[in-house]
Amino acid sequence: MASVRPYGHFTHAVVRGIPESFGRKAEGGETDGECETDLAKAQRQFGVLTGALRQKVGLQLIEIPPDPNLPESWRIEDVAVIQGDTALITRPWKQQRRSEAEALRRVLSELNLTVVEMGGEEGGSGGATLEGSDVLFTGKEFFVGISSHTNHRGAEVLADTFRDFAVSTVPVCGGARLKNVCSMGGPNTIVIGNSEGAKKTLRTMEQLTDHHYEVLTVPEDMAANCIYVRGASKMDFLLHRPTEECPNSAPAFQKLTDYTLLPTACSEAFKLGGVLSSFCLLINRKLQI
Amino acid sequence: MTTEAASETEVKKEPEKSEEQPAAAEPDAAAQTAEPAAGDGKKEPEQPKPAGNNPAGDNPGSDQPAPDGAAPPAPGEAPQNPEAPPPTSEKKKEKEQPAGKGISRFLPPWLKRQKSQSQEPPKEAPKEGSEPPAKDGEPEQGPEGKEPTPEPQPEAKEPPPEQEEKHSIGSADTQPVKEEKAEDEEVKETEEKKAEEVKKEEEQTAKPEGKPAKSPLKLTKKMKMVVCQVAMLDGTQFSCEVEKRAKGQYLFFKVCEHLNLLEKDYFGLSFKDNADQKCWLDPTKEIKRQIRSSPWQFAFNVKFYPPDPSQLTEDITRYLLCLQLRQDIASGRLPCSFVTHALLGSFSLQAELGDHDPDEHRLDYISDFQFAPSQTKELEEKVVELHKTHRGLTPAQADAQFLENAKKLSMYGVDLHHAKDSEGVDIMLGVCANGLLIYKDRLRINRFAWPKILKISYKRSNFYIKIRPGETEQFESTVGFKLPNHRAAKKVWKVCVEHHTFFRLVTPEQPQKAKFLTLGSKFRYSGRTQAQTRQASSLIDRPAPYFERTSSKRVSRSLDGAPVVSVTDSALKPDASAPALSSPVAEENGREPGLELPSDSKSKLRVKGENIYVRHSNLMLEDLDKTQEDVLKHQASISELKRSFMESTPDPRPSQWEKRLTASPATSLRLQAQGKTPPRTEAALPDGKAEDKSADVKQKPEPGELAEVEIEETVVIEEIRKAPKAKPATPEIAAVPEVAVISAAAEKEKKEEKRRSREASTSSESHSESEEEAEYHPQVASVSVEQIKEEPEEEEKEEEEELSKETPPPAVSPAAEAPPDVTVVGKGAAVVVKEEVEEEESAENTAVPADEGQNGHPEAPPEEEEEEPRVNGDASHEAERIPQVICCSEPPVVKTEMVTISDTFAAQKTEISTKEVPIVHTETKTITYEAAQLDGSGDGEPGVLMTAQTITSESLCTTTTTHITKTLKGGLSETRIEKRIVITGDSDIDHDQALAQAIKEAKEQHPDMSVTRVVVHKETELAEEGED
């Protein structure tokens, strides 16, 4: 397992800009009344996020231009699962999202990653669905949340792709996505929300894992989604929701000593169910040719 | 030994020498044979001893083979120069085209025959020839000398090797046959004697197997040799002659010797059963009975994958692990990604070929290697690319790197089994060092760490695990899985028990162990658990053995270097003599022979009958004196009783049977019994505690240790059963159809009464069980721990006693402060043997075994099994212990016959018997110490329960539960030992024989104790598969 190393060593981040169609459903703009999104604000927040990744964390940022025809393409995390040298192009639950991967394939190929197609195997409709936001890779194993968007067959494909690792399925409650309630907060740390659903998910993970993880519990589920990167100089960077958005969780992050905390707003995307990690695919490609 | 060059002169000389010696030897042999014959009439151990001592001591079964091969050549030179034989053989080979012929001279006639029969390829023959002689060299000198000689004479006389061969073959055949015939009868007797002696042997286990054992075997000459083919990890075939009745252990140690492997506890031998399923060869059981009709072909494999290979002591061990993993990877058993395939492959190349040499190593140089199930050009290129980056790594370093990467694979060391969940969904059960993993397709959907598992059991084709309640849960839960068949279920169960024992029972709490160890023989047990293995291997201080690496495909060499040869010479010895490891390992080896002997004895003892429950029989001190004949008589009487009983009693309760079938495994019964004994509730202890105890146990005598470990687990199981309702089996057990209690005087009537009582009791028990569920949980948790703490010393003693019983009878008595009570269990479904000092009925008890014999199952295995468990304890084989721990219920049992021979306490015992029927009750008795005493002693004085201990051991067909209770009455301490032996199995097993053997062993083991009761409960399997 040449690829095994502690979680957090990334060199590249792939992001995709916010399209003008942000907030509109693909079908035709049926937006929930509450989900009034501010495009400009969303784009600002996106800019802050990418800026932090590039300038603060020091990742090489690869930005794929937005496509107005793909209103959800900014959620690039869903479209691929990348571990080591292998990238699995997922099969999103929504039919219309499956074309989002096209641009990404080119990028991944340029990064010399081994691209594995998931859609091709099953072909057609009946099959597996998997979205990256339901996949938590801890550096040692995969957890796949069985949610409204990800099914067992999708998880099986993932397991078949990343054979070195244990792939465990965990339940996700309340229509959320796995990454909505948890994320990695360090090489060996899982940040988890405090809702009943999150607790249940955590219990399942603890039951299924062979490893031991530190658990950082935050009062708000939305705060549980962070972006952790271990920088070049062995600096720990953590992008997390700012105090304004998650007032109760700020103290919890202060427990992470020696971390460089980067509060990053994500309010607009969150209205659409997005979280910080939704915006980027993190890759480790030091051997890039 | 295929080497061709041989000096004729030397060869000739040897034969001559052999001739002379043989002549002298023959008389001895004859004398020996005569002795056994004389002894036949009497069952006394003494007679057998003469013949047996040498032979029995060594390895009745296994010994013979080795000696035979080696004996002829060795006699002359061997004594003087052990090493000499090999060279000679080599020389011969060189000159003579067929190595086999040259060797044949030296080999005894029967060996030749066997070879011819087996049609071994020439290659094999040479190996065998070479190995055996070497071994013989040293070992033969001692005991063997006599037997081998007779045969050698003929050979020696004939000068030309080829001619000699022919002649020798002919003559050899005839002679052996005659001897066999004459001896057969004698042998039987002798074997029986041996069996008795076996115990002694076990005690002596420390001795190297080789010398003593061989001699005995030769004497008997019964031995029929079989050639075993063992597929080694490097792709070579290792052929080895083994006595037909040899136990798995013998072969395994031969293989380890061949490999020069000291850290052998991680490995095992596997074979393919009729269904082409891979099975592990149980070291404590006869090979023949395990493989049945399958060919004698085995594979040397890693059985327990060390989670951290870097902690292995020797490079050779790591190398073998690497070979296994390469095999696993190439076969797809260990899935890994492309990158990992490439990386691991590159380390393999570095280890096998050294640094990448651009000139020498073209792409095709790796075509011989298989790095993945489906190997692509791309992969090979990647492998080469990575290979270049490993420059400078030594083979050992490359292996270490290989392992460091391989161990991280999620499926590393996971033993997968197909199963279905409760909803019929196809899943996979993965047994690994940390626990049990549940997979659906490739996804892990559940995981049960060992600490979370309270009980492991299987019933029919169902496999159950009882889960410790979580923080938020109040009740334990039982998870059931459906396996393809009964065998598969048992297999999973065994694997679980083995893995749990090996990995989980490592006790961090060394201090306690130390105590225990001091009491017993600690070091003997080493090697069974990972912890013990590590401890043992830490003592290894031999120079790193030389071994050659061979690419998986190119193979052809034996792994070991020079050392191997020497090893072969002292096949048995090496283990014993093995440097640091020796202490534990050697002991085990020594015990092996003993184990083997039992098997022989079993065969002789065979008693008909399926499952017999022997409940009460009072065995007095007299019992000890009784000869086998007496025992046989008793058995016969018992058998009669059984018959009458059988005939008289129609199937009482079909419904109950059904229940049984579905629910009750032997284990459940055990559990119930244990439940009563709650004081000992070691099982109840949390995992950690249990482990500790187990560890302690392990440290004690080897056999005992295993047993102890198992016990702990079993205890846990028992607790579960008692408390939780999940144990449907127990009720079933309770519903034993027919129970016959035979008092010394009136059997039938009593039987009926007893039956009634039993039924009543059983029913009550079943109820109690269900009710007990609630109670048990708490007990388990709290009580067990406390008890443990309080009574550690006592327990230790008890354990020792048990162990001693198993091994040497004398030891037991001392160990137990109050030797008086020993319960001997008879068998059938369950056999409980209680020995109470006071009881006089011992004679009857002895008879019981005979009765069991009535059942007349062709196979003697049960006996072996029983012995094995004990032995196991002694021998310290995980496999054996494992079985014990496991709760097995064998579904098929149809009829249950209870024969109770006892007397004084019949009434009281009846309760027990009833319990026994369910299997649980026996233990219950022990548990309810007071009641038991009242019954047994009649004193009625309340005793103070000092300690209680329950040990369960299981082998394929036999489950032995030993419950030891110490009570303080007045100023006297009384130790009561109850053994419940459950013999289950397919019709193949001779239950009667097994029972008889068990009782006999019990008596032998605890000479100081008297057998108070023997209750035989027999359950006949009407239709096994009905429920399945």
XYZ file of C-alpha atoms in Angstrom, chain B residues 368-778:
411
model
C 8.117 -16.197 -13.928
C 6.522 -14.294 -11.141
C 2.895 -13.856 -10.569
C 2.104 -10.611 -8.893
C -1.616 -10.554 -9.317
C -4.498 -12.790 -10.232
C -4.503 -11.293 -13.664
C -1.160 -9.941 -14.568
C -0.856 -7.331 -17.217
C 2.079 -5.983 -19.060
C 1.362 -2.687 -17.482
C 1.655 -4.217 -14.084
C 4.908 -5.892 -14.902
C 6.340 -2.659 -16.132
C 5.268 -0.962 -12.988
C 6.808 -3.702 -10.921
C 10.100 -3.334 -12.680
C 9.960 0.370 -12.313
C 9.491 0.065 -8.603
C 12.032 -2.681 -8.361
C 14.656 -0.269 -9.487
C 13.911 1.929 -6.538
C 14.660 -0.767 -4.018
C 18.324 -0.954 -4.724
C 20.310 -1.957 -1.729
C 17.589 -3.723 0.128
C 18.602 -7.094 1.410
C 16.198 -9.955 0.910
C 15.221 -9.782 4.537
C 14.610 -6.071 4.281
C 12.609 -6.498 1.151
C 10.508 -9.110 2.860
C 9.988 -6.783 5.774
C 8.896 -4.019 3.456
C 6.630 -6.379 1.672
C 4.977 -7.292 4.926
C 4.745 -3.750 6.149
C 2.673 -2.932 3.120
C 0.725 -6.132 2.972
C -0.350 -5.990 6.562
C -2.202 -2.772 5.905
C -4.443 -4.360 3.384
C -7.902 -4.518 4.751
C -8.272 -8.176 3.949
C -4.937 -9.178 5.376
C -5.411 -12.186 7.584
C -9.138 -12.293 7.084
C -10.512 -15.769 6.673
C -13.694 -15.531 4.650
C -16.618 -17.873 4.805
C -19.780 -17.806 2.795
C -22.948 -17.435 4.782
C -26.364 -15.942 4.812
C -27.747 -13.553 7.310
C -30.995 -14.006 9.130
C -32.827 -12.678 6.134
C -31.207 -15.037 3.730
C -28.950 -12.442 2.196
C -25.613 -13.673 1.018
C -22.808 -12.365 3.126
C -19.307 -13.272 4.030
C -18.014 -13.930 7.493
C -14.486 -12.778 7.925
C -12.543 -14.078 10.862
C -9.463 -12.134 11.734
C -7.207 -11.277 14.594
C -9.481 -8.568 15.899
C -12.778 -10.265 15.623
C -15.465 -11.172 13.213
C -16.186 -9.082 10.159
C -19.355 -9.230 8.152
C -19.186 -8.442 4.492
C -21.813 -8.056 1.922
C -20.100 -8.231 -1.352
C -17.028 -6.203 -0.760
C -18.568 -3.946 1.773
C -18.053 -4.242 5.422
C -21.453 -4.058 6.957
C -20.682 -5.120 10.451
C -17.868 -5.932 12.724
C -17.732 -7.706 16.024
C -14.534 -7.284 17.905
C -13.641 -10.145 20.170
C -14.334 -8.110 23.271
C -17.843 -7.595 22.064
C -18.504 -11.257 21.649
C -19.706 -13.141 24.645
C -20.308 -16.407 23.043
C -19.676 -18.223 19.880
C -21.694 -21.220 18.996
C -23.036 -23.172 16.163
C -25.906 -25.417 15.790
C -26.408 -27.453 12.767
C -25.721 -25.181 9.926
C -26.274 -22.092 11.982
C -23.551 -20.043 13.495
C -24.317 -17.743 16.381
C -22.500 -15.037 18.165
C -23.715 -13.501 21.317
C -22.993 -9.862 21.567
C -22.230 -7.978 24.680
C -24.808 -5.307 25.232
C -23.694 -1.846 24.374
C -23.706 1.031 26.757
C -27.194 1.938 25.836
C -28.456 -1.574 25.597
C -29.714 -3.682 28.375
C -29.682 -7.065 26.806
C -27.288 -9.146 24.963
C -28.163 -9.918 21.479
C -27.514 -12.983 19.475
C -26.709 -12.769 15.850
C -27.235 -15.828 13.776
C -25.865 -16.740 10.410
C -26.778 -19.549 8.144
C -24.007 -21.502 6.603
C -24.218 -23.898 3.725
C -24.040 -26.898 5.961
C -23.210 -28.211 9.350
C -19.584 -28.692 8.569
C -19.239 -25.179 7.370
C -20.828 -23.888 10.524
C -18.512 -25.884 12.665
C -15.610 -24.801 10.613
C -16.358 -21.151 11.107
C -16.867 -21.740 14.731
C -13.570 -23.478 15.042
C -11.779 -20.787 13.191
C -13.330 -18.210 15.446
C -12.349 -20.029 18.549
C -8.866 -20.496 17.284
C -8.414 -16.920 16.342
C -9.897 -15.693 19.544
C -7.655 -17.934 21.521
C -4.602 -17.097 19.572
C -4.962 -13.384 19.326
C -7.265 -12.355 22.046
C -6.180 -14.463 24.905
C -2.846 -12.872 25.033
C -2.812 -11.690 28.537
C -1.301 -8.405 29.342
C -1.566 -9.345 32.966
C 1.522 -11.388 33.140
C 1.849 -11.387 36.897
C -1.088 -13.594 37.505
C 0.050 -15.844 34.827
C 3.316 -16.059 36.521
C 1.601 -17.332 39.581
C -0.276 -19.857 37.659
C 2.749 -20.784 35.810
C 4.639 -21.426 38.913
C 1.990 -23.804 40.019
C 1.822 -25.649 36.791
C 4.316 -25.917 34.069
C 4.062 -22.575 32.457
C 6.484 -22.766 29.694
C 5.087 -25.871 28.299
C 2.162 -24.047 26.952
C 3.973 -21.466 25.077
C 3.242 -21.244 21.438
C -0.410 -21.470 21.522
C -1.385 -17.926 21.759
C 0.318 -15.169 19.986
C 1.534 -13.815 23.252
C 2.999 -17.096 24.196
C 4.485 -17.531 20.831
C 6.114 -14.189 21.039
C 7.432 -14.923 24.428
C 8.823 -18.179 23.256
C 10.349 -16.771 20.136
C 11.984 -14.055 22.135
C 14.033 -16.803 23.639
C 15.274 -18.010 20.326
C 18.948 -17.539 20.206
C 20.103 -19.555 17.354
C 21.997 -18.069 14.516
C 19.658 -17.052 11.804
C 18.977 -20.219 9.907
C 20.064 -20.283 6.352
C 17.362 -20.703 3.845
C 17.116 -20.261 0.170
C 14.539 -18.105 -1.393
C 12.857 -19.402 -4.404
C 10.576 -17.557 -6.633
C 7.135 -18.889 -6.296
C 7.155 -20.534 -9.644
C 10.695 -21.532 -10.103
C 10.774 -23.370 -6.958
C 12.307 -26.608 -6.430
C 14.416 -26.271 -3.496
C 13.624 -26.857 0.026
C 13.598 -23.751 2.026
C 15.926 -24.882 4.636
C 19.554 -24.989 4.376
C 21.894 -27.403 5.967
C 20.091 -27.407 9.243
C 17.238 -29.241 7.736
C 19.119 -32.403 7.329
C 20.134 -32.509 10.869
C 16.631 -31.708 11.794
C 15.301 -34.609 9.930
C 17.623 -36.838 11.774
C 16.245 -35.817 15.037
C 12.865 -35.064 13.753
C 11.343 -35.276 17.100
C 14.348 -34.148 18.909
C 14.846 -30.897 17.189
C 11.742 -29.562 18.651
C 12.655 -30.612 22.068
C 16.189 -29.597 21.684
C 15.358 -26.494 19.820
C 17.305 -23.821 21.527
C 15.324 -21.166 23.147
C 12.000 -22.043 21.714
C 12.499 -25.466 22.918
C 11.063 -24.894 26.281
C 7.553 -24.516 25.134
C 7.794 -26.005 21.782
C 9.801 -28.925 22.792
C 7.385 -29.784 25.441
C 4.629 -29.789 23.013
C 6.495 -32.069 20.801
C 7.135 -34.392 23.578
C 3.521 -34.569 24.267
C 2.700 -35.391 20.780
C 3.761 -38.907 21.083
C 1.548 -39.346 23.984
C -1.319 -38.075 22.028
C -0.729 -40.484 19.339
C -0.753 -43.363 21.662
C -4.176 -42.609 22.872
C -5.505 -43.039 19.465
C -4.220 -46.497 19.316
C -5.662 -47.322 22.598
C -8.905 -45.984 21.457
C -9.071 -48.242 18.556
C -8.513 -51.165 20.748
C -10.976 -50.095 23.271
C -13.680 -49.511 20.824
C -17.014 -49.815 22.328
C -20.130 -49.792 20.407
C -22.781 -47.302 20.946
C -23.576 -43.901 19.823
C -23.966 -41.361 22.428
C -24.052 -42.656 25.863
C -24.641 -40.686 28.839
C -22.958 -42.132 31.790
C -24.226 -40.607 34.818
C -23.534 -42.147 38.031
C -21.174 -44.747 38.724
C -19.208 -44.810 41.810
C -15.708 -45.636 41.080
C -13.653 -46.437 44.013
C -10.016 -46.563 44.424
C -10.469 -50.062 43.249
C -11.145 -48.785 39.883
C -7.634 -47.851 39.486
C -6.610 -51.372 40.020
C -9.070 -52.733 37.617
C -7.692 -53.955 34.442
C -8.962 -53.181 31.062
C -10.657 -56.496 31.024
C -12.692 -55.520 33.944
C -13.530 -52.368 32.244
C -14.565 -54.224 29.214
C -16.742 -56.456 31.278
C -18.328 -53.492 32.809
C -18.802 -52.002 29.492
C -20.389 -55.126 28.277
C -22.788 -55.145 31.138
C -23.545 -51.590 30.533
C -24.075 -52.233 26.931
C -26.549 -54.856 27.819
C -28.323 -52.503 30.031
C -28.426 -50.036 27.301
C -29.774 -52.486 24.900
C -32.473 -53.538 27.204
C -33.183 -49.994 27.860
C -33.245 -49.104 24.270
C -35.549 -51.891 23.444
C -37.862 -51.261 26.282
C -38.138 -47.610 25.698
C -39.872 -46.330 22.688
C -38.980 -42.922 21.589
C -40.375 -40.982 24.386
C -40.560 -37.505 23.158
C -40.136 -36.771 19.584
C -41.045 -33.215 20.127
C -38.272 -32.826 22.556
C -35.912 -34.292 20.135
C -36.915 -31.898 17.596
C -36.354 -29.146 19.977
C -32.980 -30.448 20.703
C -32.075 -30.731 17.199
C -32.905 -27.213 16.575
C -31.619 -25.677 19.624
C -29.322 -27.484 21.832
C -25.749 -27.927 21.142
C -23.554 -29.605 23.584
C -22.233 -26.297 24.462
C -25.536 -25.045 25.497
C -25.713 -27.805 27.930
C -22.377 -26.939 29.180
C -23.343 -23.466 29.532
C -26.264 -24.280 31.564
C -24.213 -26.337 33.820
C -21.798 -23.581 34.173
C -24.545 -21.272 34.867
C -25.301 -23.163 37.955
C -21.758 -22.924 38.939
C -21.826 -19.227 38.603
C -19.269 -18.823 41.256
C -16.691 -19.744 38.760
C -18.347 -17.675 36.223
C -15.123 -16.888 34.687
C -16.953 -16.934 31.511
C -19.071 -14.169 32.711
C -16.090 -12.035 33.112
C -15.615 -9.262 30.720
C -13.367 -10.078 27.913
C -10.417 -8.643 29.534
C -10.883 -10.636 32.627
C -11.656 -13.717 30.752
C -8.564 -13.280 28.813
C -6.544 -12.929 31.854
C -7.845 -16.074 33.229
C -7.359 -17.811 30.048
C -3.895 -16.585 29.856
C -3.276 -17.934 33.248
C -4.668 -21.162 32.311
C -2.587 -21.320 29.269
C 0.506 -20.797 31.154
C -0.195 -23.783 33.197
C 0.424 -27.114 31.747
C 0.052 -26.979 28.074
C -2.925 -29.211 27.818
C -4.519 -27.592 30.690
C -3.923 -24.227 29.305
C -5.781 -24.889 26.210
C -8.535 -26.324 28.154
C -8.551 -23.393 30.403
C -8.733 -20.978 27.641
C -11.545 -22.766 26.180
C -13.157 -22.899 29.420
C -13.172 -19.282 29.777
C -14.805 -18.881 26.533
C -17.143 -21.659 27.178
C -17.974 -20.181 30.449
C -18.903 -17.079 28.728
C -21.034 -19.027 26.480
C -22.675 -20.718 29.313
C -23.476 -17.517 30.908
C -25.047 -16.346 27.833
C -27.122 -19.323 27.486
C -28.309 -19.219 30.939
C -29.158 -15.684 31.000
C -30.213 -14.940 27.518
C -33.151 -16.542 25.984
C -31.336 -16.732 22.779
C -30.255 -20.169 23.674
C -32.991 -22.199 22.339
C -30.726 -25.136 22.321
C -30.721 -25.565 26.022
C -34.363 -26.256 26.254
C -34.050 -28.762 23.572
C -31.367 -30.430 25.395
C -33.505 -30.610 28.381
C -36.042 -32.477 26.433
C -34.016 -35.569 26.180
C -36.279 -38.329 25.140
C -35.005 -41.316 26.874
C -33.138 -41.354 30.017
C -32.222 -44.446 31.774
C -30.715 -44.516 35.123
C -29.323 -47.699 36.244
C -28.551 -48.153 39.811
C -26.152 -50.829 40.620
C -28.886 -53.225 41.494
C -31.951 -52.499 39.480
C -31.224 -50.786 36.324
C -34.312 -50.631 34.266
C -36.727 -49.518 36.885
C -34.405 -46.956 38.084
C -33.830 -45.894 34.614
C -37.426 -45.195 34.104
C -37.587 -43.288 37.277
C -34.593 -41.405 36.381
C -36.005 -40.670 33.074
C -38.977 -39.243 34.651
C -36.916 -37.304 37.010
C -34.794 -36.186 34.232
C -37.576 -35.037 32.201
C -38.902 -33.178 35.077
C -35.580 -31.786 35.851
C -34.889 -31.026 32.295
C -38.047 -29.185 31.939
C -37.375 -27.305 35.072
C -33.940 -26.602 33.922
C -35.034 -25.309 30.685
C -37.327 -22.978 32.449
C -34.671 -21.984 34.790
C -32.445 -21.288 31.930
C -34.823 -18.987 30.344
C -35.451 -17.326 33.584
C -31.862 -17.291 34.399
C -31.159 -15.098 31.537
C -31.824 -12.023 33.443
C -29.914 -13.218 36.405
C -26.974 -14.355 34.537
C -26.021 -11.158 32.996
C -25.268 -9.548 36.243
